[in-house]
mmCIF file of C-alpha atoms and ligand atoms in Angstrom:
data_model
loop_
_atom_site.group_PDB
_atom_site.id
_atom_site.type_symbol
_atom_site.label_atom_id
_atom_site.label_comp_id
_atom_site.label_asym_id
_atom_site.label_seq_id
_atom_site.Cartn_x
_atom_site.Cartn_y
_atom_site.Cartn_z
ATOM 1 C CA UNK A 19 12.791 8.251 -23.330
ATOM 2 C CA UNK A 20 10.875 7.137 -26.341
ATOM 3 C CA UNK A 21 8.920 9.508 -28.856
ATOM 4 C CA UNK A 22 5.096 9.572 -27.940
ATOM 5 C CA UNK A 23 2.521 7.785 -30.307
ATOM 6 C CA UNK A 24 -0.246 9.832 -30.931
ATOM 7 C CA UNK A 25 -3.496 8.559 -31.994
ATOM 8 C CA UNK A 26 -6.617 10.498 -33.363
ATOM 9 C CA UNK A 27 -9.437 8.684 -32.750
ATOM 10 C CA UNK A 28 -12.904 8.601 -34.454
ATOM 11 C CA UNK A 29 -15.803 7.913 -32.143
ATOM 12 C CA UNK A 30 -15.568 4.438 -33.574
ATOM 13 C CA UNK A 31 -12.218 3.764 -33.914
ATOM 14 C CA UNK A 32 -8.543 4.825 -32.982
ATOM 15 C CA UNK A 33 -5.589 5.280 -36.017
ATOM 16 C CA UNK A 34 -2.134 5.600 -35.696
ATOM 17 C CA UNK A 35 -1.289 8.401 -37.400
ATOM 18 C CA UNK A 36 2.230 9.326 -36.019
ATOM 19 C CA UNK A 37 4.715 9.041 -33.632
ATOM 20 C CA UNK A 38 6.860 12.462 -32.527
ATOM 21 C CA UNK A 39 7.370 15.739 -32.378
ATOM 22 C CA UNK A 40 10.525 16.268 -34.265
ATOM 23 C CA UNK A 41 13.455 17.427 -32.191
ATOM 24 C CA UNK A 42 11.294 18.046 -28.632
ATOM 25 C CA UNK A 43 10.801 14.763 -27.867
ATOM 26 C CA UNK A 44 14.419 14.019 -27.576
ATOM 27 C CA UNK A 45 14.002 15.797 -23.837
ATOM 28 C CA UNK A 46 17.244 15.342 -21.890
ATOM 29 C CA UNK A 47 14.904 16.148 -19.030
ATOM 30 C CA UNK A 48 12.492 13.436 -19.580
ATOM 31 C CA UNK A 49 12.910 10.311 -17.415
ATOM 32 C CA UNK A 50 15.855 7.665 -18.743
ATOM 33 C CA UNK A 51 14.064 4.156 -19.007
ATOM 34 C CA UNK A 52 10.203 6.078 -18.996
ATOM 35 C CA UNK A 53 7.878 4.076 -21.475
ATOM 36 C CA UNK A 54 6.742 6.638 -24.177
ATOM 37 C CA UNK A 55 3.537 8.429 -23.823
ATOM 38 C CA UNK A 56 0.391 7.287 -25.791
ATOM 39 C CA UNK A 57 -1.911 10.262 -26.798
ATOM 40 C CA UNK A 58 -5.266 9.159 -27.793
ATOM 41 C CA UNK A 59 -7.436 12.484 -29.341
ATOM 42 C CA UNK A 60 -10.841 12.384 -29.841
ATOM 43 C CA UNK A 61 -13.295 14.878 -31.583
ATOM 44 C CA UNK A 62 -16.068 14.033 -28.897
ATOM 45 C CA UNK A 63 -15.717 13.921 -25.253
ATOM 46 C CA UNK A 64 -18.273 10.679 -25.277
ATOM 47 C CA UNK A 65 -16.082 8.513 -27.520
ATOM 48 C CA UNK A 66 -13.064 9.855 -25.324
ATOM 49 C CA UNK A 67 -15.199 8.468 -22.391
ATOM 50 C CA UNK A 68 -16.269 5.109 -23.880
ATOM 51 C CA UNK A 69 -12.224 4.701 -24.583
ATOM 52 C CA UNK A 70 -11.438 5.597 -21.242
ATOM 53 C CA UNK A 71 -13.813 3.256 -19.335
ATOM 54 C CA UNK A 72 -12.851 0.070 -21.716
ATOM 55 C CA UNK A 73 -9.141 1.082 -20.634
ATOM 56 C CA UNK A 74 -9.741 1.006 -16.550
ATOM 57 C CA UNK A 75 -11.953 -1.879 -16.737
ATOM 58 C CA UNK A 76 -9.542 -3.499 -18.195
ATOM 59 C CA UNK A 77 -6.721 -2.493 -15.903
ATOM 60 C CA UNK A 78 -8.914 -3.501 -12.912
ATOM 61 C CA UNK A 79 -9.420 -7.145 -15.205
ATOM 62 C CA UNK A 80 -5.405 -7.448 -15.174
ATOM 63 C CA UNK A 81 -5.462 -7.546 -11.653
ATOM 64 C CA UNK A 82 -8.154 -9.847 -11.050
ATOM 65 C CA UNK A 83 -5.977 -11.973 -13.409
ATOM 66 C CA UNK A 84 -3.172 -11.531 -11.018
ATOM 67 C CA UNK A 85 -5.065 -12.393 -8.061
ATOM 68 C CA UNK A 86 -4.219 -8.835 -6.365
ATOM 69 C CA UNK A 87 -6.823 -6.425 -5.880
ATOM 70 C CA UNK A 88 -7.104 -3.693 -8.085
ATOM 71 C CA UNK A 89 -5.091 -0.313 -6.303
ATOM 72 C CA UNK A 90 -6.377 3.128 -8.078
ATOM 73 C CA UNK A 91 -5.711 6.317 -7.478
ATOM 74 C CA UNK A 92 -8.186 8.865 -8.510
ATOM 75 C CA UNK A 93 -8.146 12.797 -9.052
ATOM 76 C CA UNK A 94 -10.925 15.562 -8.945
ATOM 77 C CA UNK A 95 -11.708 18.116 -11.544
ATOM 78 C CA UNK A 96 -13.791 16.926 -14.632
ATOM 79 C CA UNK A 97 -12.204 13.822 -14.576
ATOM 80 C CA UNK A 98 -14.576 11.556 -12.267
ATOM 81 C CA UNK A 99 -17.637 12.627 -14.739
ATOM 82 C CA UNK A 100 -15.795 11.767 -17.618
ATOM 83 C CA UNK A 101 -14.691 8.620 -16.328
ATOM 84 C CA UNK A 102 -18.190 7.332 -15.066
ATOM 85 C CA UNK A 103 -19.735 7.952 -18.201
ATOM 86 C CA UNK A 104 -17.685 5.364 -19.872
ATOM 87 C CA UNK A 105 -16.830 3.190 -17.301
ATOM 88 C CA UNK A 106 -20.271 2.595 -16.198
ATOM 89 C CA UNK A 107 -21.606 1.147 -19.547
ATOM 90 C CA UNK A 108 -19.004 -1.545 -19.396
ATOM 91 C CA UNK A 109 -20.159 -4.587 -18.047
ATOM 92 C CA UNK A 110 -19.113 -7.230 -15.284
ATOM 93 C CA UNK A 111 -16.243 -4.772 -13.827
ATOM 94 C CA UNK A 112 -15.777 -6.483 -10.463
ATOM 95 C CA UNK A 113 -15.568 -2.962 -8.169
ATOM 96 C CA UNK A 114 -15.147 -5.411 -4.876
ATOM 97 C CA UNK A 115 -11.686 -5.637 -5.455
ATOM 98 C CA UNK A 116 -11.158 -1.790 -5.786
ATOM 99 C CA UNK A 117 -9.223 -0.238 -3.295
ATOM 100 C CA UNK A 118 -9.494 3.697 -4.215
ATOM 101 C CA UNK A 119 -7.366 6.414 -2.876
ATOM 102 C CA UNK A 120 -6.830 10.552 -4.033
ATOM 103 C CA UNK A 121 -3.977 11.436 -6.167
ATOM 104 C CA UNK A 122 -5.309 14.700 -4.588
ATOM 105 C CA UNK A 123 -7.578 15.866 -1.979
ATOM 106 C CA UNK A 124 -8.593 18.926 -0.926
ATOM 107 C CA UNK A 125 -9.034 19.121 3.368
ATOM 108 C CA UNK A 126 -12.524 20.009 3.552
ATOM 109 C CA UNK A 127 -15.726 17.826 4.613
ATOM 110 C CA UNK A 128 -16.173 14.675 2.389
ATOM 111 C CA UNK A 129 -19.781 16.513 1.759
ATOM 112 C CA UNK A 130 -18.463 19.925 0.864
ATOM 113 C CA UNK A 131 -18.823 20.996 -2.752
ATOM 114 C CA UNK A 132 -15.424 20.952 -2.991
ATOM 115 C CA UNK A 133 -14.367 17.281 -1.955
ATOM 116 C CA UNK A 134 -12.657 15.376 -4.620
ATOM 117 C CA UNK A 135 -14.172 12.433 -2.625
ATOM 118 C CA UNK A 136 -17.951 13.580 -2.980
ATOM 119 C CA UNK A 137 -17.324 14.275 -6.268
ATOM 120 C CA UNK A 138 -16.299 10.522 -7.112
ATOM 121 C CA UNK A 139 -18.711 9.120 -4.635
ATOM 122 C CA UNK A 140 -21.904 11.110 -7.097
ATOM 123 C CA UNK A 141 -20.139 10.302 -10.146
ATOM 124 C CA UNK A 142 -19.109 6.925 -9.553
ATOM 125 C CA UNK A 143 -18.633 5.100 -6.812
ATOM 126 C CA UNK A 144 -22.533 5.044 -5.740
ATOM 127 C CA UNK A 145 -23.142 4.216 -8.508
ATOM 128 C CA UNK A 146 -20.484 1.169 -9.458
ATOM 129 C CA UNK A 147 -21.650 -2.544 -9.809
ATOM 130 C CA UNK A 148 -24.607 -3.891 -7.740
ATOM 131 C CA UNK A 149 -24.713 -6.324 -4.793
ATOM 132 C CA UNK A 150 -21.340 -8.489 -4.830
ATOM 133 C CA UNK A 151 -19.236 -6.016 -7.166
ATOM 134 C CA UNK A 152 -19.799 -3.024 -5.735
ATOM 135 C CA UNK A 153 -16.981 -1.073 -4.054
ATOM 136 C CA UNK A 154 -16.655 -1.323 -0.014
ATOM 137 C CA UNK A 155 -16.732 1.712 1.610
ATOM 138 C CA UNK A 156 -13.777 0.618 3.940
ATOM 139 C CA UNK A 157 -11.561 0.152 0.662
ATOM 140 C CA UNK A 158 -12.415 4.240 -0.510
ATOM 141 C CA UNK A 159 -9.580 5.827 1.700
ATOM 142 C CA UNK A 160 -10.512 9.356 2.381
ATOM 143 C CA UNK A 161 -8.671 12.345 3.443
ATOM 144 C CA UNK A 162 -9.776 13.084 7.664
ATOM 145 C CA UNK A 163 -10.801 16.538 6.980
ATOM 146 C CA UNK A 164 -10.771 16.796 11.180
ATOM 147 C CA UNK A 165 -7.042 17.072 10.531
ATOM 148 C CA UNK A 166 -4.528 19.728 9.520
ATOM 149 C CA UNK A 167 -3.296 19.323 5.849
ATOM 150 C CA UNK A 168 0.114 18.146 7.182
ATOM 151 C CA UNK A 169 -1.731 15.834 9.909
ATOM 152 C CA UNK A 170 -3.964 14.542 6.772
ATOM 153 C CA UNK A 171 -0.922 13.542 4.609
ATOM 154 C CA UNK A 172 0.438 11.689 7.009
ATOM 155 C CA UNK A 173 -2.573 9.554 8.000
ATOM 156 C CA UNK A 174 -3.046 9.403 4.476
ATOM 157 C CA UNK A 175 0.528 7.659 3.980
ATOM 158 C CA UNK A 176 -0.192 4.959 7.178
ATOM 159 C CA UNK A 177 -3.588 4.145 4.816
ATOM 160 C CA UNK A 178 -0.819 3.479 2.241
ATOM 161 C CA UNK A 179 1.571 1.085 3.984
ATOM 162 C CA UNK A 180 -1.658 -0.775 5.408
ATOM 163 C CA UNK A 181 -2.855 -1.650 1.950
ATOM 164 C CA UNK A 182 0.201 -1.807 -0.040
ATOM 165 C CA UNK A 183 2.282 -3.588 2.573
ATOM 166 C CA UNK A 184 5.555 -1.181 1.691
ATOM 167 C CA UNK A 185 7.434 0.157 4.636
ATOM 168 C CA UNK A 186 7.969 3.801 4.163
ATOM 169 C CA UNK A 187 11.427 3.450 2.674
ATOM 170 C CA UNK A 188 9.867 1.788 0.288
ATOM 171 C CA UNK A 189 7.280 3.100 -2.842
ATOM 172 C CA UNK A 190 3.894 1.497 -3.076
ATOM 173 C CA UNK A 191 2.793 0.565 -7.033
ATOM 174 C CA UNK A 192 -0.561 1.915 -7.736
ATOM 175 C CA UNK A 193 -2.329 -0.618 -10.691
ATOM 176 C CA UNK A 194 -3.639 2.823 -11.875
ATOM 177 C CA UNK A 195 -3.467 6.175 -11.006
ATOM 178 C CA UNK A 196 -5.858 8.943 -13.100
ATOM 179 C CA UNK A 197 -4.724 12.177 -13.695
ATOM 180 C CA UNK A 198 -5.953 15.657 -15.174
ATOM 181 C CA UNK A 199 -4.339 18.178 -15.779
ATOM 182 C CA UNK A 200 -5.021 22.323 -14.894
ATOM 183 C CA UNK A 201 -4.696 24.995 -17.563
ATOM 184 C CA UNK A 202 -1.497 26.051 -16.365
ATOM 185 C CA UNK A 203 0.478 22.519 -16.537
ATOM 186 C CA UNK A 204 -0.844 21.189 -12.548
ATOM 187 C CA UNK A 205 -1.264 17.690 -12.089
ATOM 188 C CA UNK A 206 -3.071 16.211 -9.084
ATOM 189 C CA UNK A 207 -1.920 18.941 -6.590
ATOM 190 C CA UNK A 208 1.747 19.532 -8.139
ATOM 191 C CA UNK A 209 1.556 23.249 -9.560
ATOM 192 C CA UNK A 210 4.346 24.843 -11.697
ATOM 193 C CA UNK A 211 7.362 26.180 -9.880
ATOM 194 C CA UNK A 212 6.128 25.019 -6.801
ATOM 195 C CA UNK A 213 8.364 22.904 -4.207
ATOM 196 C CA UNK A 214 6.475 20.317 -4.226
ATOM 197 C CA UNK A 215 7.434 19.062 -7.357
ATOM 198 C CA UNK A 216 10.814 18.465 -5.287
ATOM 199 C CA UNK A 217 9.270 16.435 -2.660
ATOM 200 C CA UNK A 218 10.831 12.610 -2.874
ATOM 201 C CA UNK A 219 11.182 11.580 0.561
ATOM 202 C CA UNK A 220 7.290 11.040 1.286
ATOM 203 C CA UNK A 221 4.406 9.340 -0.751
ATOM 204 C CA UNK A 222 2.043 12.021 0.408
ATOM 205 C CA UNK A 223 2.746 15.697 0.496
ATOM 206 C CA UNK A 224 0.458 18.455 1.929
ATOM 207 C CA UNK A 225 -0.003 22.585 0.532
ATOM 208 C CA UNK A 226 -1.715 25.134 2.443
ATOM 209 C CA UNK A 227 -1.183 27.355 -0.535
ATOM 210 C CA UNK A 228 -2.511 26.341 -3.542
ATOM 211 C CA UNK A 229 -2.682 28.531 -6.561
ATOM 212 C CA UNK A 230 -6.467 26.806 -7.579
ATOM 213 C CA UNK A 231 -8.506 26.979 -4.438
ATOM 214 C CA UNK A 232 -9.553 25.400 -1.896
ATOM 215 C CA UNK A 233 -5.813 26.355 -0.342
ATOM 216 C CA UNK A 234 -4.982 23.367 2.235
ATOM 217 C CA UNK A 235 -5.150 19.774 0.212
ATOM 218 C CA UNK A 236 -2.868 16.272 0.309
ATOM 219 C CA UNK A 237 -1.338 15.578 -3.129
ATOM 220 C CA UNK A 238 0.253 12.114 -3.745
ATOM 221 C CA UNK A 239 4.070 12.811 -4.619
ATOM 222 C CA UNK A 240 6.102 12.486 -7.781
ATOM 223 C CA UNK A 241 8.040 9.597 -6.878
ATOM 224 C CA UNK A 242 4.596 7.709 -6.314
ATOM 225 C CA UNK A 243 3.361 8.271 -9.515
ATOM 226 C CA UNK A 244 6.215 7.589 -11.394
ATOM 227 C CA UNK A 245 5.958 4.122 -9.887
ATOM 228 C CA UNK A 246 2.367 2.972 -11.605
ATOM 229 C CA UNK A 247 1.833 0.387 -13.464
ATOM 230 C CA UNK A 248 -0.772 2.563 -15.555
ATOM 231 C CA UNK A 249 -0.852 6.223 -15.555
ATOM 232 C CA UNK A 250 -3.505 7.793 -17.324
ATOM 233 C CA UNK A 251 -4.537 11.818 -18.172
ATOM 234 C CA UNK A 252 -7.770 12.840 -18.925
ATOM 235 C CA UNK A 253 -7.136 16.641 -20.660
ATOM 236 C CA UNK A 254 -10.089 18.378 -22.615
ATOM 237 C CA UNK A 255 -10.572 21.621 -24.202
ATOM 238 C CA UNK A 256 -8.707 24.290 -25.896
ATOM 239 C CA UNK A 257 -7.291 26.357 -22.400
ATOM 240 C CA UNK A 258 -4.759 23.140 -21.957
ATOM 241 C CA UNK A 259 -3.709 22.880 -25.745
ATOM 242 C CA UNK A 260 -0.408 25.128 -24.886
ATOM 243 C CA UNK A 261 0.533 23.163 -22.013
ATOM 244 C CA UNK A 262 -0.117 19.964 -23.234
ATOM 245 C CA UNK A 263 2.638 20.250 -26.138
ATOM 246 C CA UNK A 264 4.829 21.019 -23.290
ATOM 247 C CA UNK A 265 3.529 18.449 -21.366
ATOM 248 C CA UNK A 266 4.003 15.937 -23.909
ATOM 249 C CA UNK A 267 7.322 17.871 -25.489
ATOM 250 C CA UNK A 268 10.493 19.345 -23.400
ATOM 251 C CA UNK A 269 9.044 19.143 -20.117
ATOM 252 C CA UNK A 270 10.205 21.082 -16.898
ATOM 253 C CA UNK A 271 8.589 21.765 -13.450
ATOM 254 C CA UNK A 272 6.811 24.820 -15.646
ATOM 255 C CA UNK A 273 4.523 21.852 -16.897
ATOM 256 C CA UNK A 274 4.243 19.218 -13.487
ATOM 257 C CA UNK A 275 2.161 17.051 -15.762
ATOM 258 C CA UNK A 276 4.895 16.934 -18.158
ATOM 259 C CA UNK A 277 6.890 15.419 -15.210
ATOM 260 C CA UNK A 278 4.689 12.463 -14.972
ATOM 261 C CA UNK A 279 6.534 9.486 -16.714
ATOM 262 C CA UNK A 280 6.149 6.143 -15.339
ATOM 263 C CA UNK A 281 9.964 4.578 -15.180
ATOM 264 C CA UNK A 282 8.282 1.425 -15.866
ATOM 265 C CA UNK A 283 4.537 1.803 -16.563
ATOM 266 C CA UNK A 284 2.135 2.419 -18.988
ATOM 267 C CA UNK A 285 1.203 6.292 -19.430
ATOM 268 C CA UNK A 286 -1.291 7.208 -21.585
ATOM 269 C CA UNK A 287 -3.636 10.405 -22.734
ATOM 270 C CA UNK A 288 -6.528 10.670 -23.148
ATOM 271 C CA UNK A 289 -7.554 13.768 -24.879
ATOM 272 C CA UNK A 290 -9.900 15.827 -26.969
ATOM 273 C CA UNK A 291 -8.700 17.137 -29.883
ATOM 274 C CA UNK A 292 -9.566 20.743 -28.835
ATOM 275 C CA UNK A 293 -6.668 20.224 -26.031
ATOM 276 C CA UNK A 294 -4.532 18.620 -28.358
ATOM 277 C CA UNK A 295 -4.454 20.955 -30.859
ATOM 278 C CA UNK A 296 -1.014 22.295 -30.300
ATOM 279 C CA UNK A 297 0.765 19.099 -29.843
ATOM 280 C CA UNK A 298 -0.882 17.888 -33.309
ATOM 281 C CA UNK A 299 0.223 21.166 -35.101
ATOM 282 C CA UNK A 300 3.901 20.933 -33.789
ATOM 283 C CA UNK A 301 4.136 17.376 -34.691
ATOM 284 C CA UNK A 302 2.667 17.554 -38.599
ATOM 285 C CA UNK A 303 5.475 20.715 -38.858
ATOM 286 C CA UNK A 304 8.673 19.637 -40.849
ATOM 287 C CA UNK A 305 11.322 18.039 -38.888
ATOM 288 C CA UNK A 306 13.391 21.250 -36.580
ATOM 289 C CA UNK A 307 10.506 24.057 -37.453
ATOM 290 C CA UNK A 308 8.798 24.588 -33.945
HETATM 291 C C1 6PG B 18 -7.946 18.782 -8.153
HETATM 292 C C2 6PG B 18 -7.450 17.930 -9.248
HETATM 293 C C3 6PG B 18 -6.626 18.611 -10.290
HETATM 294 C C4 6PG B 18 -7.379 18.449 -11.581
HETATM 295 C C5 6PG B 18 -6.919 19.454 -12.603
HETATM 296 C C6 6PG B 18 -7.718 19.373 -13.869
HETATM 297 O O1 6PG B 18 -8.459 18.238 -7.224
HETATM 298 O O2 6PG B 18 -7.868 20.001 -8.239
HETATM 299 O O3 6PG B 18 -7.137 16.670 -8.951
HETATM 300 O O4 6PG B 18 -5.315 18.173 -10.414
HETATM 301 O O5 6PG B 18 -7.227 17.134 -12.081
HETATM 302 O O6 6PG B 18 -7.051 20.727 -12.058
HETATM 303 O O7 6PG B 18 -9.027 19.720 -13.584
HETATM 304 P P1 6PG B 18 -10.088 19.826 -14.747
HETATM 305 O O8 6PG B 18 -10.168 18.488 -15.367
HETATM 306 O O9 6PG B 18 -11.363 20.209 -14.057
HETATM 307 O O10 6PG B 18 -9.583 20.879 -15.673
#
């Protein structure tokens, strides 16, 4: 595992100003052959945006490029708001070839308040392209909320091997998959000392008893996002500043998103400077003073 880069960006532009954290980021738990981290901090949440939605339109470009259509995997929280208002003010993204799935989903009604999918669908998705390039409803896969939560994950996997074509021994690739993460160190719906975070024999898992509420929700699995192409965070404000020098440092399953390093992808965060506070402080300390 390499050291993580970390960039503090201005609204107008990004500078390298350093790359590690002194002794933590020689993790032996972090993942042999993972690409190192990015961190990209910005003082204002709109110049965080603007980087963010140049970033995904571009991912969704590089599959276009490949021919393939463009496979993303999107999570709830403050992240779909943050997204759209960058994303949205970059031109000629070609949503048709978009095909959209949860990294987590809570099992309620796709119109209840607390439906990552209704939350993406305001912030976004009505809201993508026009005419030709906007995304097809058939290619948003939704949780069935008629389900149970175990039910749910497994419909949710069949979705999988449809569009990826991977047979379940297999793991699909997501082009991108967008992740936040909670104040204490959750990612999608993988929450600290939880046995999830052990799951590797399914892409989908399913909790009835999550810590942040709604209870009963699908989460896509470790393995699965380790396997992106792209993984990106989207982490503002001061309450994550601890956990993201963890995350970003000597990770453990105290800090999930800390255990979210692509073996061969891209994984990058995006940040405000209020959440990555800590991690800054640790890394302009003299070498072995933590
Ligand atoms: C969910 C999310 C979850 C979220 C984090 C961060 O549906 O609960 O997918 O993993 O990304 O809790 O949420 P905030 O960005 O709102 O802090």
């Amino acid at each position: 595992m390499q050291a993580p880069s970390v960039q503090v960006a201005s609204a107008a532009a990004a500078v390298l100003v350093g790359t590690c954290l002194g002794r933590r980021c020689a993790s032996s738990q972090q993942r042999v052959g993972a690409v190192a981290p990015t961190v990209r901090s910005f003082a204002e949440t709109a110049a965080l945006s603007e980087a963010l939605g140049r970033a995904v339109a571009e991912a969704s470009a590089a599959a276009a490029r490949r021919g393939a259509p463009f496979t993303v995997a999107i999570s709830g929280g403050s992240l779909p708001k943050l997204l759209a208002a960058g994303l949205l003010r970059v031109p000629g993204v070609d949503y048709s070839s978009w095909r959209v799935f949860f990294a987590d989903e809570r099992v309620v009604p796709l119109d209840h308040a607390d439906s990552n999918y209704k939350a993406c669908d305001e912030a976004l998705f009505s809201r993508a392209g026009s005419g030709a390039s906007k995304i097809s409803a058939d290619h948003i896969y939704a949780v069935d909320p008629s389900l149970s939560a175990e039910q749910a994950a497994a419909a949710y996997s069949k979705h999988m091997q449809a569009v990826f074509g991977v047979p379940p021994s297999g793991t699909p690739e997501f082009d991108l998959v967008l992740l936040g993460m909670g104040p204490d160190g959750h990612t999608a719906s993988l929450f600290p000392g939880h046995p999830l975070l052990d799951v590797s024999d399914r892409w989908v898992a399913h909790i009835e008893d999550s810590p942040k509420l709604p209870p009963k929700r699908i989460t896509l699995t470790l393995p699965v996002l380790n396997a992106a192409r792209r993984v990106f965070f989207v982490c503002t404000g001061a309450g994550k500043a601890a956990n993201l020098a963890v995350a970003l440092g000597t990770a453990d399953g105290s800090v999930p998103a800390g255990l979210v390093k692509p073996t061969n992808g891209e994984l990058v965060w995006y940040v405000d400077d209020a959440a990555s506070a800590d991690y800054r402080a640790a890394k302009a300390k003299p070498s072995g003073e933590h």
